[in-house]
Amino acid sequence: MGQSWEEIAADKRARLAKTIPAEWKIEELPTEDSVLDFPRTSGLLSAEELEITGSSAVDLVAKLAKGQLKSVDVTQAFCKRAALAQQLTNCVHEFFPETALAQARELDAYFEKNNGPIGPLHGLPISLKDQFRVKGVETSMGYVSWLGKYDEEESVLTTLLRKAGAVFYVKTSVPQTLMVCETVNNIIGRTVNPRNKNWSCGGSSGGEGAMVGFRGGIMGVGTDIGGSIRIPSAFNFLYGIRPSHGRMPYARMANSMEGQETVHSVVGPIAHSVADIKLFLTSVLHEQPWKYDSKVVPLPWRQDEEDAVKSKLKTGGLNVGFYRSDGNVLPHPPVLRGVDLVVDALKKNGHNVFPWTPYRHDYAVDLINGIYASDGCEDIMKDIKASGEPAIPNIKNLLRPDIQKVDMNSLWDVHLQKWNFQIEYLAKLREMDAQLGSEIDCIVAPISPTAAIRHNQFKYYGYASTINLLDFTSVVVPVTFADRDIDKKNDSHTPASDMDKEVQSEYDPDAYHGAPVAVQVIGRKLTEERTLAIAEEIGRLLGNSVTP
Amino acid sequence: MGQSWEEIAADKRARLAKTIPAEWKIEELPTEDSVLDFPRTSGLLSAEELEITGSSAVDLVAKLAKGQLKSVDVTQAFCKRAALAQQLTNCVHEFFPETALAQARELDAYFEKNNGPIGPLHGLPISLKDQFRVKGVETSMGYVSWLGKYDEEESVLTTLLRKAGAVFYVKTSVPQTLMVCETVNNIIGRTVNPRNKNWSCGGSSGGEGAMVGFRGGIMGVGTDIGGSIRIPSAFNFLYGIRPSHGRMPYARMANSMEGQETVHSVVGPIAHSVADIKLFLTSVLHEQPWKYDSKVVPLPWRQDEEDAVKSKLKTGGLNVGFYRSDGNVLPHPPVLRGVDLVVDALKKNGHNVFPWTPYRHDYAVDLINGIYASDGCEDIMKDIKASGEPAIPNIKNLLRPDIQKVDMNSLWDVHLQKWNFQIEYLAKLREMDAQLGSEIDCIVAPISPTAAIRHNQFKYYGYASTINLLDFTSVVVPVTFADRDIDKKNDSHTPASDMDKEVQSEYDPDAYHGAPVAVQVIGRKLTEERTLAIAEEIGRLLGNSVTP
């Protein structure tokens, strides 16, 4: 007889624990809520390792490309810090420092021999969500039943990052099914936020959020079908981009509901700065991903698009819409203040900022929730049941008892509803263009109704998922931190719905004190260059920008 | 009680007949097989009308933009010639010359007042397939049950062409369901080829093929999900492009199986020259269609892409793959000769031409045939049954008795199969790039296994539909005409399948003598600029190019 799911999971945890060398083990785990300062205060990292891991990806690749740093040293530093991240936040599914160091040595040898880098990411360690297939490594995606299979073929993006010179050393944790904006599964349990263990790291790319937030990785790669890149970015005070579908290669990634194409999951980076995000995107585009993945649009980086926005920035000429509430669920006071901070900063710098009326976001949220469950959850339940493990409580709403598999002709109706909604939204944008006499450049909005949330409290995905339905480009910008002295409980709000009430009642100024607050900067479809340039400027105005 | 379907169809025919003014009626229909010379020999068109309708779209818009021609004269000339086309080939569903002339007069007044054109297509009549919604006009798409409803909202492309200055005067015939490469329905019957009434005009944009072939329109707009732009182009010795999905706006078009997104139908022009096709595409892109239709990629015309190919042309530096057979069904001798003519012309001009091995086209054909029927044909049968009309015999293969509606999870599997096939095809292209040491520029192939086909004989869609599954850009180039003295029956072929045998046995050198033969020039996804430039050069080398 086979093992029970508990035995398989326990075995995996034991195997994972063994991947951390004895000299990187933390003898006594800290008891503080925040572990963000641990690398500096514990003495476990050398000064050089602290400097490397405290740097930026742009700086690191510049030094690696000049031979001022060796990949093996950079890789060693991040492996060590990632080992700490794992012990402190439980954010790892796969850890393979030896393979990584071997890869780094090869790249150093290449550099020596060719007197130059192999590609734009030469020698840079990059952290991957446990959806990426990496040769010789398991991909469990949080399903017990997936354990024990070692990948032979790699994801297209794995291959292209490798070609660009990236080093792989870790695959980070995800929630069972991926359909949750927190990170918990029956294999490793829960991943926590390095800023406060009582807060979620977000999800589904939550392991990336915790890892990059802790600087166990300089940048990480996540995926997003309803906020899964953007929520972990927001909850860890990081930048993150949800590119539009077709910009980055998703081929050969593992997934739940693989083949579901009504709303596409997309892949994108999470990092400490827009400059690092740009480095990631330009490096991937440099490899011409459209020659490997048929879904990628043949669109190299458009420097002219970035420059067009930057010249507007000089003259204070941006047209920025904003909304504080989507009309469904009112954000908590810190998030409303976050939007206000961005609006004020932009206005102060001469930009044209005006309210944007969210168009039928209630309709959109219902529509996309239906799409997530269009096979009656058959696919995810198959993977859950295969091992006998229980479904995590967080997907209760996804598995609501009335869901049914959608009939083909009903699916086609849903496709039309989605398309019509998108077309109507474009019409609203054109109306605004006409009113302005020039083009609206972006919309600033909450990405979550809450700051980094307490465990098991993430309930409302609409701020993120409506943008997925529209397939707009969205960049998360870290703004501020919840402050119990400023962000008082909102007692005057009349809830629009049970969900609104439930979310609002979760706010507690003390519990959320210090929790990261972010906004998303939303651009039209496939406007990554423009939207990133605006996000970078907002970060700069707020003083939250790392510009190397 | 309502009318029978026969009564509704008869009423429609009577209403359609009345749209042709008495002075444009042909008193005695010619008995010859070909009606191509009728406009010139009948004396019904004036010398100026013959000159206008014998011109090119590029020339006409140039003269209209300079005020050297009035839209009302150009419109009148095409309306008149279209009326002849209708009487001779039965290619019209909707004809509205009065509305068109009113629109033309408005445009002339605009020109007078503003001393210039309203847009890049100022005053040019454009023929539309009966899938376009035009205000105040019926859209039957060949279904009796759709008759009697007059459109209030227009297709996005209708709107944008209007903004660019196009004049609408006619909507052309399609087969019932659109899923056929001939043109026959229970409302108007069969549309025939102006070059020979015994041949099909192709389908499903067959009315466009006949209309533009007859020069009742200078350019027409069709749609293609399995050859429906390219087959009518081929059968009428015209150029036609199947752009990749996302290049041209399809929003708000009528369709069978609306909402089916596993393989997207696309919209594109049929014309007498690549220059006219380019005029169409650049004019639509000029209107920024991505601001109206969410499925359109924000990709303006890339002149640098066109120029890159043109500079290769100067040096004979093209890399061209070709195949004569897809391995499933051997083309008729005239088609094989057509491919050879193109290969020889390219080689003679110093280009690098080499065989391309079709990769799993048998698999692709099976896969896409399944996709066409993925709702068990419920949608099309609903529209057929709504009036009681019978299904046309040509869709017998689509309605095969074993088809079943596909389950959601099976559909997701199909999506993965399609994506994998596309990725494997890209890998084959990369292999070829590596072998060549530079990029393969295009593949030349048959578009149909036959020259313009005899009625009810179109059976094998694979040459066209495989390209739809790959979502590659494909441009049809007219090559030559079947010749009974050269294209002898192939008696030595051992059929690979029943379909192969059936198609081959249809060849008859006498019956096909003079029938148009074409090839398709295939480029990667979203390479319209490059692929058109190559198609233009091939046409030039063959002497089949109209370069204004």
mmCIF file of N, CA and C in Angstrom, chain A residues 141-227:
data_model
loop_
_atom_site.group_PDB
_atom_site.id
_atom_site.type_symbol
_atom_site.label_atom_id
_atom_site.label_comp_id
_atom_site.label_asym_id
_atom_site.label_seq_id
_atom_site.Cartn_x
_atom_site.Cartn_y
_atom_site.Cartn_z
ATOM 1 N N MET A 141 3.228 22.451 -6.479
ATOM 2 C CA MET A 141 2.183 23.476 -6.500
ATOM 3 C C MET A 141 1.254 23.372 -5.294
ATOM 4 N N GLY A 142 1.720 22.756 -4.240
ATOM 5 C CA GLY A 142 0.895 22.678 -3.045
ATOM 6 C C GLY A 142 -0.045 21.483 -3.015
ATOM 7 N N TYR A 143 0.015 20.643 -4.027
ATOM 8 C CA TYR A 143 -0.793 19.413 -4.034
ATOM 9 C C TYR A 143 0.073 18.248 -3.551
ATOM 10 N N VAL A 144 -0.375 17.534 -2.550
ATOM 11 C CA VAL A 144 0.354 16.357 -2.077
ATOM 12 C C VAL A 144 0.499 15.338 -3.215
ATOM 13 N N SER A 145 -0.562 15.224 -4.023
ATOM 14 C CA SER A 145 -0.561 14.182 -5.058
ATOM 15 C C SER A 145 0.474 14.413 -6.161
ATOM 16 N N TRP A 146 0.980 15.641 -6.247
ATOM 17 C CA TRP A 146 1.961 15.924 -7.298
ATOM 18 C C TRP A 146 3.389 15.577 -6.868
ATOM 19 N N LEU A 147 3.582 15.341 -5.581
ATOM 20 C CA LEU A 147 4.948 15.118 -5.082
ATOM 21 C C LEU A 147 5.552 13.835 -5.665
ATOM 22 N N GLY A 148 6.864 13.817 -5.725
ATOM 23 C CA GLY A 148 7.553 12.604 -6.144
ATOM 24 C C GLY A 148 7.848 12.523 -7.625
ATOM 25 N N LYS A 149 7.387 13.549 -8.391
ATOM 26 C CA LYS A 149 7.700 13.556 -9.832
ATOM 27 C C LYS A 149 8.736 14.649 -10.079
ATOM 28 N N TYR A 150 9.793 14.296 -10.753
ATOM 29 C CA TYR A 150 10.882 15.235 -10.994
ATOM 30 C C TYR A 150 10.862 15.658 -12.460
ATOM 31 N N ASP A 151 10.831 16.968 -12.677
ATOM 32 C CA ASP A 151 10.623 17.472 -14.034
ATOM 33 C C ASP A 151 11.792 17.154 -14.959
ATOM 34 N N GLU A 152 11.445 16.784 -16.175
ATOM 35 C CA GLU A 152 12.461 16.564 -17.209
ATOM 36 C C GLU A 152 12.478 17.712 -18.202
ATOM 37 N N GLU A 153 11.288 18.224 -18.505
ATOM 38 C CA GLU A 153 11.214 19.344 -19.437
ATOM 39 C C GLU A 153 11.023 20.628 -18.637
ATOM 40 N N GLU A 154 11.633 21.716 -19.072
ATOM 41 C CA GLU A 154 11.516 22.977 -18.335
ATOM 42 C C GLU A 154 10.439 23.871 -18.935
ATOM 43 N N SER A 155 9.923 24.780 -18.127
ATOM 44 C CA SER A 155 9.035 25.812 -18.645
ATOM 45 C C SER A 155 9.825 26.676 -19.619
ATOM 46 N N VAL A 156 9.131 27.241 -20.593
ATOM 47 C CA VAL A 156 9.802 28.093 -21.585
ATOM 48 C C VAL A 156 10.524 29.251 -20.894
ATOM 49 N N LEU A 157 9.880 29.828 -19.894
ATOM 50 C CA LEU A 157 10.508 30.977 -19.224
ATOM 51 C C LEU A 157 11.744 30.538 -18.428
ATOM 52 N N THR A 158 11.713 29.347 -17.863
ATOM 53 C CA THR A 158 12.920 28.811 -17.213
ATOM 54 C C THR A 158 14.067 28.784 -18.231
ATOM 55 N N THR A 159 13.787 28.227 -19.390
ATOM 56 C CA THR A 159 14.802 28.108 -20.445
ATOM 57 C C THR A 159 15.340 29.468 -20.862
ATOM 58 N N LEU A 160 14.440 30.414 -21.045
ATOM 59 C CA LEU A 160 14.877 31.731 -21.553
ATOM 60 C C LEU A 160 15.653 32.507 -20.488
ATOM 61 N N LEU A 161 15.213 32.396 -19.222
ATOM 62 C CA LEU A 161 15.967 33.053 -18.144
ATOM 63 C C LEU A 161 17.359 32.432 -18.035
ATOM 64 N N ARG A 162 17.418 31.116 -18.190
ATOM 65 C CA ARG A 162 18.702 30.418 -18.177
ATOM 66 C C ARG A 162 19.597 30.942 -19.305
ATOM 67 N N LYS A 163 19.023 31.063 -20.489
ATOM 68 C CA LYS A 163 19.793 31.592 -21.626
ATOM 69 C C LYS A 163 20.306 33.000 -21.341
ATOM 70 N N ALA A 164 19.484 33.763 -20.630
ATOM 71 C CA ALA A 164 19.870 35.147 -20.311
ATOM 72 C C ALA A 164 20.905 35.198 -19.189
ATOM 73 N N GLY A 165 21.191 34.048 -18.569
ATOM 74 C CA GLY A 165 22.249 33.994 -17.567
ATOM 75 C C GLY A 165 21.789 33.868 -16.127
ATOM 76 N N ALA A 166 20.473 33.701 -15.908
ATOM 77 C CA ALA A 166 19.974 33.621 -14.530
ATOM 78 C C ALA A 166 20.372 32.302 -13.878
ATOM 79 N N VAL A 167 20.516 32.344 -12.561
ATOM 80 C CA VAL A 167 20.828 31.168 -11.755
ATOM 81 C C VAL A 167 19.588 30.811 -10.926
ATOM 82 N N PHE A 168 19.246 29.542 -10.886
ATOM 83 C CA PHE A 168 18.077 29.108 -10.111
ATOM 84 C C PHE A 168 18.525 28.363 -8.861
ATOM 85 N N TYR A 169 17.858 28.656 -7.752
ATOM 86 C CA TYR A 169 18.285 28.069 -6.477
ATOM 87 C C TYR A 169 17.117 27.703 -5.582
ATOM 88 N N VAL A 170 15.910 28.198 -5.925
ATOM 89 C CA VAL A 170 14.799 27.996 -5.003
ATOM 90 C C VAL A 170 13.476 28.074 -5.763
ATOM 91 N N LYS A 171 12.507 27.273 -5.327
ATOM 92 C CA LYS A 171 11.126 27.452 -5.783
ATOM 93 C C LYS A 171 10.275 27.681 -4.537
ATOM 94 N N THR A 172 9.453 28.708 -4.619
ATOM 95 C CA THR A 172 8.794 29.193 -3.406
ATOM 96 C C THR A 172 7.355 28.703 -3.287
ATOM 97 N N SER A 173 6.839 28.867 -2.087
ATOM 98 C CA SER A 173 5.565 28.261 -1.710
ATOM 99 C C SER A 173 4.359 28.935 -2.341
ATOM 100 N N VAL A 174 3.314 28.134 -2.500
ATOM 101 C CA VAL A 174 2.029 28.584 -3.042
ATOM 102 C C VAL A 174 0.916 27.919 -2.239
ATOM 103 N N PRO A 175 -0.280 28.481 -2.293
ATOM 104 C CA PRO A 175 -1.413 27.802 -1.656
ATOM 105 C C PRO A 175 -1.887 26.635 -2.528
ATOM 106 N N GLN A 176 -2.409 25.628 -1.895
ATOM 107 C CA GLN A 176 -3.068 24.540 -2.630
ATOM 108 C C GLN A 176 -4.077 25.166 -3.607
ATOM 109 N N THR A 177 -4.073 24.751 -4.843
ATOM 110 C CA THR A 177 -4.949 25.220 -5.964
ATOM 111 C C THR A 177 -4.483 26.519 -6.613
ATOM 112 N N LEU A 178 -3.685 27.307 -5.941
ATOM 113 C CA LEU A 178 -3.247 28.648 -6.396
ATOM 114 C C LEU A 178 -4.359 29.680 -6.386
ATOM 115 N N MET A 179 -5.587 29.272 -6.099
ATOM 116 C CA MET A 179 -6.719 30.176 -6.247
ATOM 117 C C MET A 179 -7.013 30.968 -4.966
ATOM 118 N N VAL A 180 -5.964 31.337 -4.248
ATOM 119 C CA VAL A 180 -6.117 32.011 -2.966
ATOM 120 C C VAL A 180 -5.058 33.095 -2.856
ATOM 121 N N CYS A 181 -5.383 34.203 -2.235
ATOM 122 C CA CYS A 181 -4.404 35.273 -2.046
ATOM 123 C C CYS A 181 -3.733 35.215 -0.674
ATOM 124 N N GLU A 182 -3.677 34.029 -0.098
ATOM 125 C CA GLU A 182 -2.808 33.752 1.034
ATOM 126 C C GLU A 182 -2.024 32.494 0.649
ATOM 127 N N THR A 183 -1.074 32.085 1.502
ATOM 128 C CA THR A 183 -0.244 30.951 1.100
ATOM 129 C C THR A 183 -0.236 29.889 2.182
ATOM 130 N N VAL A 184 -1.026 28.845 1.947
ATOM 131 C CA VAL A 184 -1.141 27.758 2.901
ATOM 132 C C VAL A 184 -1.469 26.473 2.141
ATOM 133 N N ASN A 185 -0.815 25.406 2.512
ATOM 134 C CA ASN A 185 -1.123 24.105 1.909
ATOM 135 C C ASN A 185 -0.841 22.998 2.915
ATOM 136 N N ASN A 186 -1.223 21.808 2.548
ATOM 137 C CA ASN A 186 -1.099 20.687 3.469
ATOM 138 C C ASN A 186 0.289 20.050 3.470
ATOM 139 N N ILE A 187 1.190 20.582 2.669
ATOM 140 C CA ILE A 187 2.537 20.011 2.636
ATOM 141 C C ILE A 187 3.431 20.731 3.638
ATOM 142 N N ILE A 188 3.559 22.064 3.442
ATOM 143 C CA ILE A 188 4.456 22.805 4.333
ATOM 144 C C ILE A 188 3.711 23.676 5.331
ATOM 145 N N GLY A 189 2.394 23.748 5.211
ATOM 146 C CA GLY A 189 1.646 24.609 6.124
ATOM 147 C C GLY A 189 1.550 26.022 5.588
ATOM 148 N N ARG A 190 1.780 27.006 6.458
ATOM 149 C CA ARG A 190 1.531 28.394 6.103
ATOM 150 C C ARG A 190 2.840 29.186 5.966
ATOM 151 N N THR A 191 2.880 30.046 4.951
ATOM 152 C CA THR A 191 3.972 30.994 4.807
ATOM 153 C C THR A 191 3.545 32.309 5.445
ATOM 154 N N VAL A 192 4.447 32.913 6.240
ATOM 155 C CA VAL A 192 4.064 34.150 6.926
ATOM 156 C C VAL A 192 4.839 35.345 6.382
ATOM 157 N N ASN A 193 4.362 36.511 6.731
ATOM 158 C CA ASN A 193 4.950 37.758 6.256
ATOM 159 C C ASN A 193 6.197 38.089 7.091
ATOM 160 N N PRO A 194 7.343 38.332 6.436
ATOM 161 C CA PRO A 194 8.557 38.612 7.216
ATOM 162 C C PRO A 194 8.449 39.878 8.076
ATOM 163 N N ARG A 195 7.533 40.756 7.748
ATOM 164 C CA ARG A 195 7.365 41.976 8.534
ATOM 165 C C ARG A 195 6.566 41.733 9.811
ATOM 166 N N ASN A 196 5.763 40.682 9.779
ATOM 167 C CA ASN A 196 4.962 40.354 10.957
ATOM 168 C C ASN A 196 4.345 38.983 10.737
ATOM 169 N N LYS A 197 4.688 38.061 11.591
ATOM 170 C CA LYS A 197 4.244 36.677 11.379
ATOM 171 C C LYS A 197 2.738 36.520 11.503
ATOM 172 N N ASN A 198 2.058 37.536 12.034
ATOM 173 C CA ASN A 198 0.596 37.478 12.131
ATOM 174 C C ASN A 198 -0.101 37.900 10.835
ATOM 175 N N TRP A 199 0.690 38.407 9.908
ATOM 176 C CA TRP A 199 0.123 38.842 8.633
ATOM 177 C C TRP A 199 0.448 37.840 7.542
ATOM 178 N N SER A 200 -0.428 37.811 6.567
ATOM 179 C CA SER A 200 -0.183 36.958 5.412
ATOM 180 C C SER A 200 0.887 37.584 4.526
ATOM 181 N N CYS A 201 1.638 36.717 3.847
ATOM 182 C CA CYS A 201 2.570 37.178 2.822
ATOM 183 C C CYS A 201 1.832 37.404 1.509
ATOM 184 N N GLY A 202 0.519 37.176 1.520
ATOM 185 C CA GLY A 202 -0.240 37.239 0.269
ATOM 186 C C GLY A 202 -0.151 35.922 -0.476
ATOM 187 N N GLY A 203 -0.786 35.874 -1.619
ATOM 188 C CA GLY A 203 -0.757 34.665 -2.430
ATOM 189 C C GLY A 203 -1.387 34.957 -3.777
ATOM 190 N N SER A 204 -1.365 34.068 -4.709
ATOM 191 C CA SER A 204 -0.759 32.760 -4.591
ATOM 192 C C SER A 204 0.768 32.777 -4.732
ATOM 193 N N SER A 205 1.361 33.866 -5.239
ATOM 194 C CA SER A 205 2.829 33.904 -5.304
ATOM 195 C C SER A 205 3.372 34.392 -3.959
ATOM 196 N N GLY A 206 2.811 33.840 -2.889
ATOM 197 C CA GLY A 206 3.131 34.334 -1.555
ATOM 198 C C GLY A 206 4.542 34.006 -1.117
ATOM 199 N N GLY A 207 5.026 32.845 -1.506
ATOM 200 C CA GLY A 207 6.404 32.498 -1.190
ATOM 201 C C GLY A 207 7.364 33.501 -1.809
ATOM 202 N N GLU A 208 7.053 33.940 -3.026
ATOM 203 C CA GLU A 208 7.870 34.972 -3.677
ATOM 204 C C GLU A 208 7.822 36.277 -2.895
ATOM 205 N N GLY A 209 6.607 36.630 -2.445
ATOM 206 C CA GLY A 209 6.465 37.865 -1.684
ATOM 207 C C GLY A 209 7.339 37.850 -0.443
ATOM 208 N N ALA A 210 7.263 36.754 0.321
ATOM 209 C CA ALA A 210 8.047 36.642 1.555
ATOM 210 C C ALA A 210 9.545 36.590 1.227
ATOM 211 N N MET A 211 9.904 35.805 0.217
ATOM 212 C CA MET A 211 11.317 35.620 -0.120
ATOM 213 C C MET A 211 11.952 36.932 -0.583
ATOM 214 N N VAL A 212 11.307 37.620 -1.506
ATOM 215 C CA VAL A 212 11.881 38.862 -2.028
ATOM 216 C C VAL A 212 11.772 39.965 -0.967
ATOM 217 N N GLY A 213 10.652 39.966 -0.225
ATOM 218 C CA GLY A 213 10.508 40.948 0.854
ATOM 219 C C GLY A 213 11.630 40.826 1.878
ATOM 220 N N PHE A 214 12.057 39.599 2.131
ATOM 221 C CA PHE A 214 13.128 39.311 3.085
ATOM 222 C C PHE A 214 14.497 39.470 2.428
ATOM 223 N N ARG A 215 14.521 39.682 1.141
ATOM 224 C CA ARG A 215 15.739 39.755 0.312
ATOM 225 C C ARG A 215 16.503 38.433 0.305
ATOM 226 N N GLY A 216 15.730 37.364 0.441
ATOM 227 C CA GLY A 216 16.302 36.049 0.160
ATOM 228 C C GLY A 216 16.416 35.860 -1.347
ATOM 229 N N GLY A 217 15.802 36.768 -2.062
ATOM 230 C CA GLY A 217 15.907 36.837 -3.524
ATOM 231 C C GLY A 217 15.877 38.285 -3.922
ATOM 232 N N ILE A 218 16.613 38.630 -4.958
ATOM 233 C CA ILE A 218 16.613 40.034 -5.399
ATOM 234 C C ILE A 218 15.396 40.309 -6.271
ATOM 235 N N MET A 219 14.988 39.270 -6.994
ATOM 236 C CA MET A 219 13.697 39.360 -7.674
ATOM 237 C C MET A 219 13.131 37.960 -7.808
ATOM 238 N N GLY A 220 11.820 37.912 -7.855
ATOM 239 C CA GLY A 220 11.157 36.625 -7.949
ATOM 240 C C GLY A 220 10.149 36.664 -9.076
ATOM 241 N N VAL A 221 9.737 35.476 -9.504
ATOM 242 C CA VAL A 221 8.774 35.435 -10.597
ATOM 243 C C VAL A 221 7.506 34.740 -10.130
ATOM 244 N N GLY A 222 6.395 35.432 -10.295
ATOM 245 C CA GLY A 222 5.105 34.892 -9.896
ATOM 246 C C GLY A 222 4.146 34.806 -11.066
ATOM 247 N N THR A 223 2.920 34.413 -10.776
ATOM 248 C CA THR A 223 1.867 34.396 -11.791
ATOM 249 C C THR A 223 0.618 35.020 -11.190
ATOM 250 N N ASP A 224 -0.310 35.423 -12.068
ATOM 251 C CA ASP A 224 -1.449 36.222 -11.609
ATOM 252 C C ASP A 224 -2.661 35.938 -12.481
ATOM 253 N N ILE A 225 -3.709 35.374 -11.884
ATOM 254 C CA ILE A 225 -4.982 35.221 -12.597
ATOM 255 C C ILE A 225 -6.095 35.956 -11.850
ATOM 256 N N GLY A 226 -5.743 36.482 -10.654
ATOM 257 C CA GLY A 226 -6.747 37.221 -9.882
ATOM 258 C C GLY A 226 -6.085 38.011 -8.764
ATOM 259 N N GLY A 227 -4.803 38.362 -8.981
ATOM 260 C CA GLY A 227 -4.083 39.149 -7.983
ATOM 261 C C GLY A 227 -2.819 38.481 -7.463
#
